[in-house]
C-alpha positions as a printed Julia matrix, in Angstrom:
320×3 Matrix{Float64}:
  -1.62   24.86   -9.82
  -0.75   23.15   -6.55
  -3.11   22.12   -3.8
  -3.56   20.63   -0.39
  -6.23   18.17   -1.46
  -5.41   15.2     0.79
  -6.21   14.86    4.47
  -3.33   12.44    5.11
  -1.47    9.73    3.28
  -3.07    6.48    2.09
  -5.77    5.81    4.68
  -6.11    2.11    3.82
  -5.04   -0.56    1.37
  -7.72   -2.74   -0.17
  -6.93   -6.47   -0.04
  -9.1    -8.83   -2.09
  -9.62  -12.16   -0.32
 -11.25  -15.46   -1.18
 -11.05  -16.72    2.39
 -10.22  -14.14    5.08
  -9.31  -16.86    7.6
  -5.59  -17.32    6.79
  -5.1   -13.57    6.47
  -6.78  -12.95    9.83
  -4.58  -15.63   11.38
  -1.55  -13.62   10.27
  -2.62  -10.02   10.86
  -4.65  -10.55   14.03
  -3.23  -13.74   15.5
   0.46  -13.16   14.78
   0.91   -9.43   14.14
  -1.47   -8.12   16.8
  -3.84   -6.13   14.59
  -7.54   -5.91   15.5
 -10.79   -6.39   13.58
 -12.24   -2.89   13.84
 -15.44   -3.45   11.86
 -17.25   -5.97    9.67
 -20.15   -5.42    7.32
 -21.56   -5.66    3.82
 -21.63   -3.22    0.91
 -24.74   -3.92   -1.23
 -24.18   -4.93   -4.84
 -25.74   -1.76   -6.26
 -23.47    0.53   -4.21
 -20.37   -1.58   -4.85
 -21.04   -1.66   -8.6
 -21.64    2.08   -8.77
 -18.28    2.75   -7.14
 -16.0     0.01   -8.48
 -17.68   -1.13  -11.7
 -20.75   -3.0   -12.82
 -19.06   -6.41  -12.61
 -18.78   -6.01   -8.81
 -21.42   -7.67   -6.63
 -22.24   -7.59   -2.95
 -19.08   -7.3    -0.85
 -18.4    -8.65    2.61
 -15.89   -6.29    4.2
 -13.53   -6.61    7.17
 -11.58   -3.6     8.43
  -8.33   -4.11   10.34
  -6.43   -1.57   12.43
  -3.27   -1.58   14.53
  -3.67   -0.14   18.04
  -6.88    1.54   16.86
  -5.09    3.83   14.37
  -7.71    5.47   12.11
  -5.29    5.38    9.18
  -2.69    2.96    7.83
  -5.51    0.4     7.81
  -6.26   -2.75    5.83
  -9.67   -3.36    4.27
 -10.44   -6.94    3.21
 -12.96   -7.28    0.37
 -14.42  -10.76   -0.19
 -14.18  -11.29   -3.95
 -15.63  -14.06   -6.19
 -13.83  -17.39   -6.51
 -10.86  -17.18   -8.88
  -7.38  -18.65   -9.14
  -4.89  -17.2    -6.7
  -2.46  -15.0    -8.63
   1.29  -15.18   -8.15
   2.78  -12.83   -5.59
   3.97   -9.52   -7.01
   7.71   -9.07   -7.46
   9.55   -5.78   -7.2
  10.2    -5.81  -10.95
   6.5    -6.25  -11.8
   4.41   -3.26  -12.84
   1.56   -2.29  -10.54
   0.9    -2.52   -6.82
   3.78   -4.35   -5.16
   3.62   -4.41   -1.36
   2.39   -2.98    1.89
   4.98   -2.05    4.52
   4.92   -2.0     8.3
   7.53   -1.46   10.99
   8.84   -4.21   13.24
  10.86   -3.8    16.41
  13.2    -6.66   15.46
  13.3    -8.18   11.98
  15.16  -11.31   13.13
  12.47  -12.03   15.74
   9.83  -11.43   13.08
  11.56  -13.77   10.65
  11.92  -16.53   13.23
   8.41  -16.29   14.69
   6.56  -16.04   11.39
   8.62  -18.86    9.86
   7.79  -21.07   12.84
   4.12  -20.14   12.37
   4.23  -21.44    8.78
   4.44  -18.14    6.92
   6.54  -18.0     3.72
   9.22  -15.46    2.91
  10.3   -14.39   -0.55
  13.85  -14.04    0.78
  15.58  -13.75    4.12
  15.8   -10.27    5.66
  18.52   -8.09    4.16
  20.17   -4.74    4.8
  20.78   -2.21    2.06
  21.76    1.43    1.78
  20.12    4.33    0.0
  21.9     7.68   -0.57
  20.12   10.71    0.88
  22.08   13.81    0.05
  25.63   13.33    1.24
  24.86   10.5     3.67
  23.92    6.85    3.33
  20.85    5.6     5.17
  20.76    1.93    6.17
  17.49    0.03    5.62
  16.82   -3.44    7.06
  13.8    -5.28    5.63
  12.19   -8.67    5.13
   9.84   -9.58    2.27
   6.94  -11.87    3.3
   4.61  -13.75    0.98
   1.47  -13.2     3.05
  -1.84  -15.05    2.47
  -4.09  -14.11   -0.45
  -1.22  -13.21   -2.8
  -0.24  -10.12   -0.79
   3.33   -9.04   -0.08
   4.35   -7.44    3.21
   7.69   -5.71    3.62
   8.66   -5.61    7.28
  10.95   -2.68    8.01
  13.22   -2.41   11.04
  13.72    1.35   11.04
  16.9     2.97   12.22
  14.8     6.06   13.07
  11.03    5.35   13.22
   8.92    8.16   11.8
   5.25    8.92   12.15
   3.67    5.72   13.43
   0.36    6.02   15.29
   0.52    2.5    16.72
   3.86    3.03   18.45
   2.68    6.43   19.72
  -0.25    4.68   21.41
   1.58    1.52   22.47
   5.39    1.87   22.38
   5.84   -1.76   23.46
   3.99   -3.43   20.6
   6.11   -5.26   18.05
   4.31   -4.1    14.85
   2.8    -0.84   13.63
  -0.01    0.08   11.32
   0.72    0.06    7.58
   3.48    2.62    7.2
   3.69    2.76    3.41
   2.5     1.24    0.14
   4.81    0.35   -2.75
   4.12    0.62   -6.47
   6.31    0.08   -9.53
   5.42    2.26  -12.52
   6.59    2.87  -16.09
   6.05    6.68  -15.98
   7.78    7.75  -12.8
   7.49   11.5   -13.33
   3.74   11.34  -14.01
   3.07    9.37  -10.81
   5.2    11.55   -8.54
   3.73   14.74  -10.04
   0.21   13.36   -9.49
   0.78   12.78   -5.77
   3.37   15.48   -5.09
   3.29   19.05   -3.82
   2.3    20.5    -7.2
  -0.36   17.79   -7.65
  -2.55   16.46   -4.86
  -0.25   17.76   -2.16
   1.99   15.08   -0.65
   5.5    16.09    0.39
   8.51   14.47   -1.29
  10.8    13.19    1.43
  13.34   12.0    -1.12
  13.82   11.0    -4.75
  16.95    8.92   -5.38
  18.45    6.63   -8.01
  20.74    3.9    -6.71
  21.92    0.29   -6.84
  22.8    -1.97   -3.9
  23.47   -5.73   -3.49
  21.3    -5.84   -0.35
  18.27   -4.6    -2.27
  18.97   -7.13   -5.01
  19.06   -9.92   -2.41
  15.87   -8.74   -0.71
  13.84   -8.34   -3.9
  15.37  -11.12   -6.05
  16.72   -8.62   -8.56
  19.65   -9.17  -10.96
  23.07   -7.88   -9.97
  23.58   -4.27  -10.95
  19.86   -3.38  -10.95
  19.38    0.39  -10.91
  16.25    1.64   -9.14
  14.69    5.07   -8.77
  12.71    5.54   -5.56
  10.53    8.43   -4.43
   8.98    8.62   -0.98
   5.82   10.76   -0.77
   4.21   11.55    2.58
   1.25   13.26    4.15
   0.7    14.03    7.83
  -0.52   10.48    8.52
   0.35    6.97    7.36
   0.52    5.33    4.96
   3.17    6.96    2.77
   3.64    6.14   -0.93
   6.82    4.61   -2.34
   7.02    5.04   -6.11
   9.67    2.86   -7.77
  11.01    2.33  -11.26
  13.66   -0.15  -12.34
  15.82    1.05  -15.21
  15.72   -2.33  -17.02
  12.16   -2.35  -18.35
  12.51   -5.91  -19.66
  12.18   -7.27  -16.11
   8.88   -8.28  -14.59
   5.23   -8.62  -15.62
   2.46   -6.04  -15.88
  -0.05   -6.92  -13.12
  -2.37   -3.93  -13.38
  -5.2    -5.64  -15.27
  -5.6    -8.16  -12.42
  -5.26   -5.69   -9.55
  -8.68   -4.08   -9.69
 -10.38   -3.07   -6.44
 -13.27   -5.35   -5.37
 -12.65   -7.71   -8.32
  -9.32   -9.43   -7.74
  -7.29  -11.13   -5.03
  -4.42   -9.4    -3.26
  -3.31   -5.78   -2.96
  -5.84   -4.11   -5.23
  -6.09   -0.42   -4.46
  -5.78    2.45   -2.03
  -8.31    4.48   -0.05
  -7.47    8.16    0.34
  -9.37   10.82    2.3
  -9.73   14.21    0.59
 -10.97   17.64    1.68
 -13.18   18.53   -1.29
 -13.92   15.57   -3.51
 -15.16   17.55   -6.52
 -12.03   19.71   -6.56
  -9.73   16.73   -5.95
 -11.22   14.63   -8.73
 -11.02   17.58  -11.13
  -7.36   18.12  -10.23
  -6.62   14.39  -10.52
  -8.03   14.41  -14.06
  -5.88   17.43  -14.97
  -2.85   15.48  -13.73
  -3.54   12.51  -16.01
  -5.83   10.42  -13.84
  -8.75    8.5   -15.37
 -12.07    8.88  -13.55
 -14.2     5.73  -13.52
 -16.82    6.76  -10.95
 -17.55   10.46  -10.48
 -18.25   11.77   -6.98
 -21.46   10.4    -5.49
 -22.92    9.34   -2.15
 -21.0     6.33   -0.92
 -22.21    3.2     0.86
 -23.09    3.54    4.55
 -20.75    0.77    5.58
 -17.08    1.77    5.35
 -17.85    5.27    4.0
 -20.73    6.42    6.22
 -22.57    7.87    3.24
 -19.78   10.36    2.54
 -19.04   11.28   -1.08
 -16.78    8.81   -2.91
 -15.12    8.5    -6.31
 -12.98    5.93   -8.08
 -10.17    6.58  -10.53
  -6.82    5.42  -11.85
  -3.62    7.36  -11.36
  -1.62    8.26  -14.51
   0.01    4.81  -14.3
  -3.27    2.92  -14.0
  -3.2     2.32  -10.23
  -6.7     2.12   -8.67
  -7.52    4.73   -6.02
 -10.76    5.37   -4.15
 -11.33    8.88   -2.81
 -13.65    9.57    0.11
 -14.49   13.05    1.32
 -13.37   13.7     4.87
 -16.19   13.85    7.36
 -14.89   16.82    9.31
């Protein structure tokens, strides 16, 4: 059974923050995003959706050039130690991606502004059919234990921000990156025979440029699948062949509880049908469909679940 359950790609990434100030300095002050909305989700509504340990949540929504998707949603979480930044070899949610017009300008300007990079920008190649596609990226350790991969695309695809403002340097969030133990289960969950995203490619490769970018050992073999809907953000599912590398981060990447990249928001056409299909595909439902909070969701039906690899996803029914 296949279906067209999703309205677009990942509508927003949830970012848990202790102090939104440094993150706003980066995204708004240096990357040119805008604060689109601010509000509060009451404790009762937050707990019903994301678990009874969750209390009242102060929320800040960021957009790039007003794009209604590819957004960032900051959730103010309780005081806790800042976790280490995810690494590409870790299991769980790894990074958010956005396009840049010029990666060298980005590297210089953000370094001068005091931002920290995991590594310098690097170029690597991925085989697509009979041709090699060149990818140039930089891996930033952003505030609040969040990783941003800046991508200088050879051929930009599907970015609302550049459609609206071709001169701006940065786009909305163009993709989200996860690293999973069960690759087939995750790609089936999101793919054409699952919730309905299209597979743009699924490749296995090794490249020194990728190793330099992501601090991976020489000879690392990675499988990468790129899954896309009609809007950003797209989903990059990765799996490194050497399973001895990295740490499992999933227990400390729970939406509305922890700091950093802690979940995805996805719009769906029929939430009852989508949740039922997600469960058939190996997802674990934590909050069945119900009326969501007014702020952020506008009272539309919401649900919360894990993908087959334990990645937290919030569904919201599309409002028309």
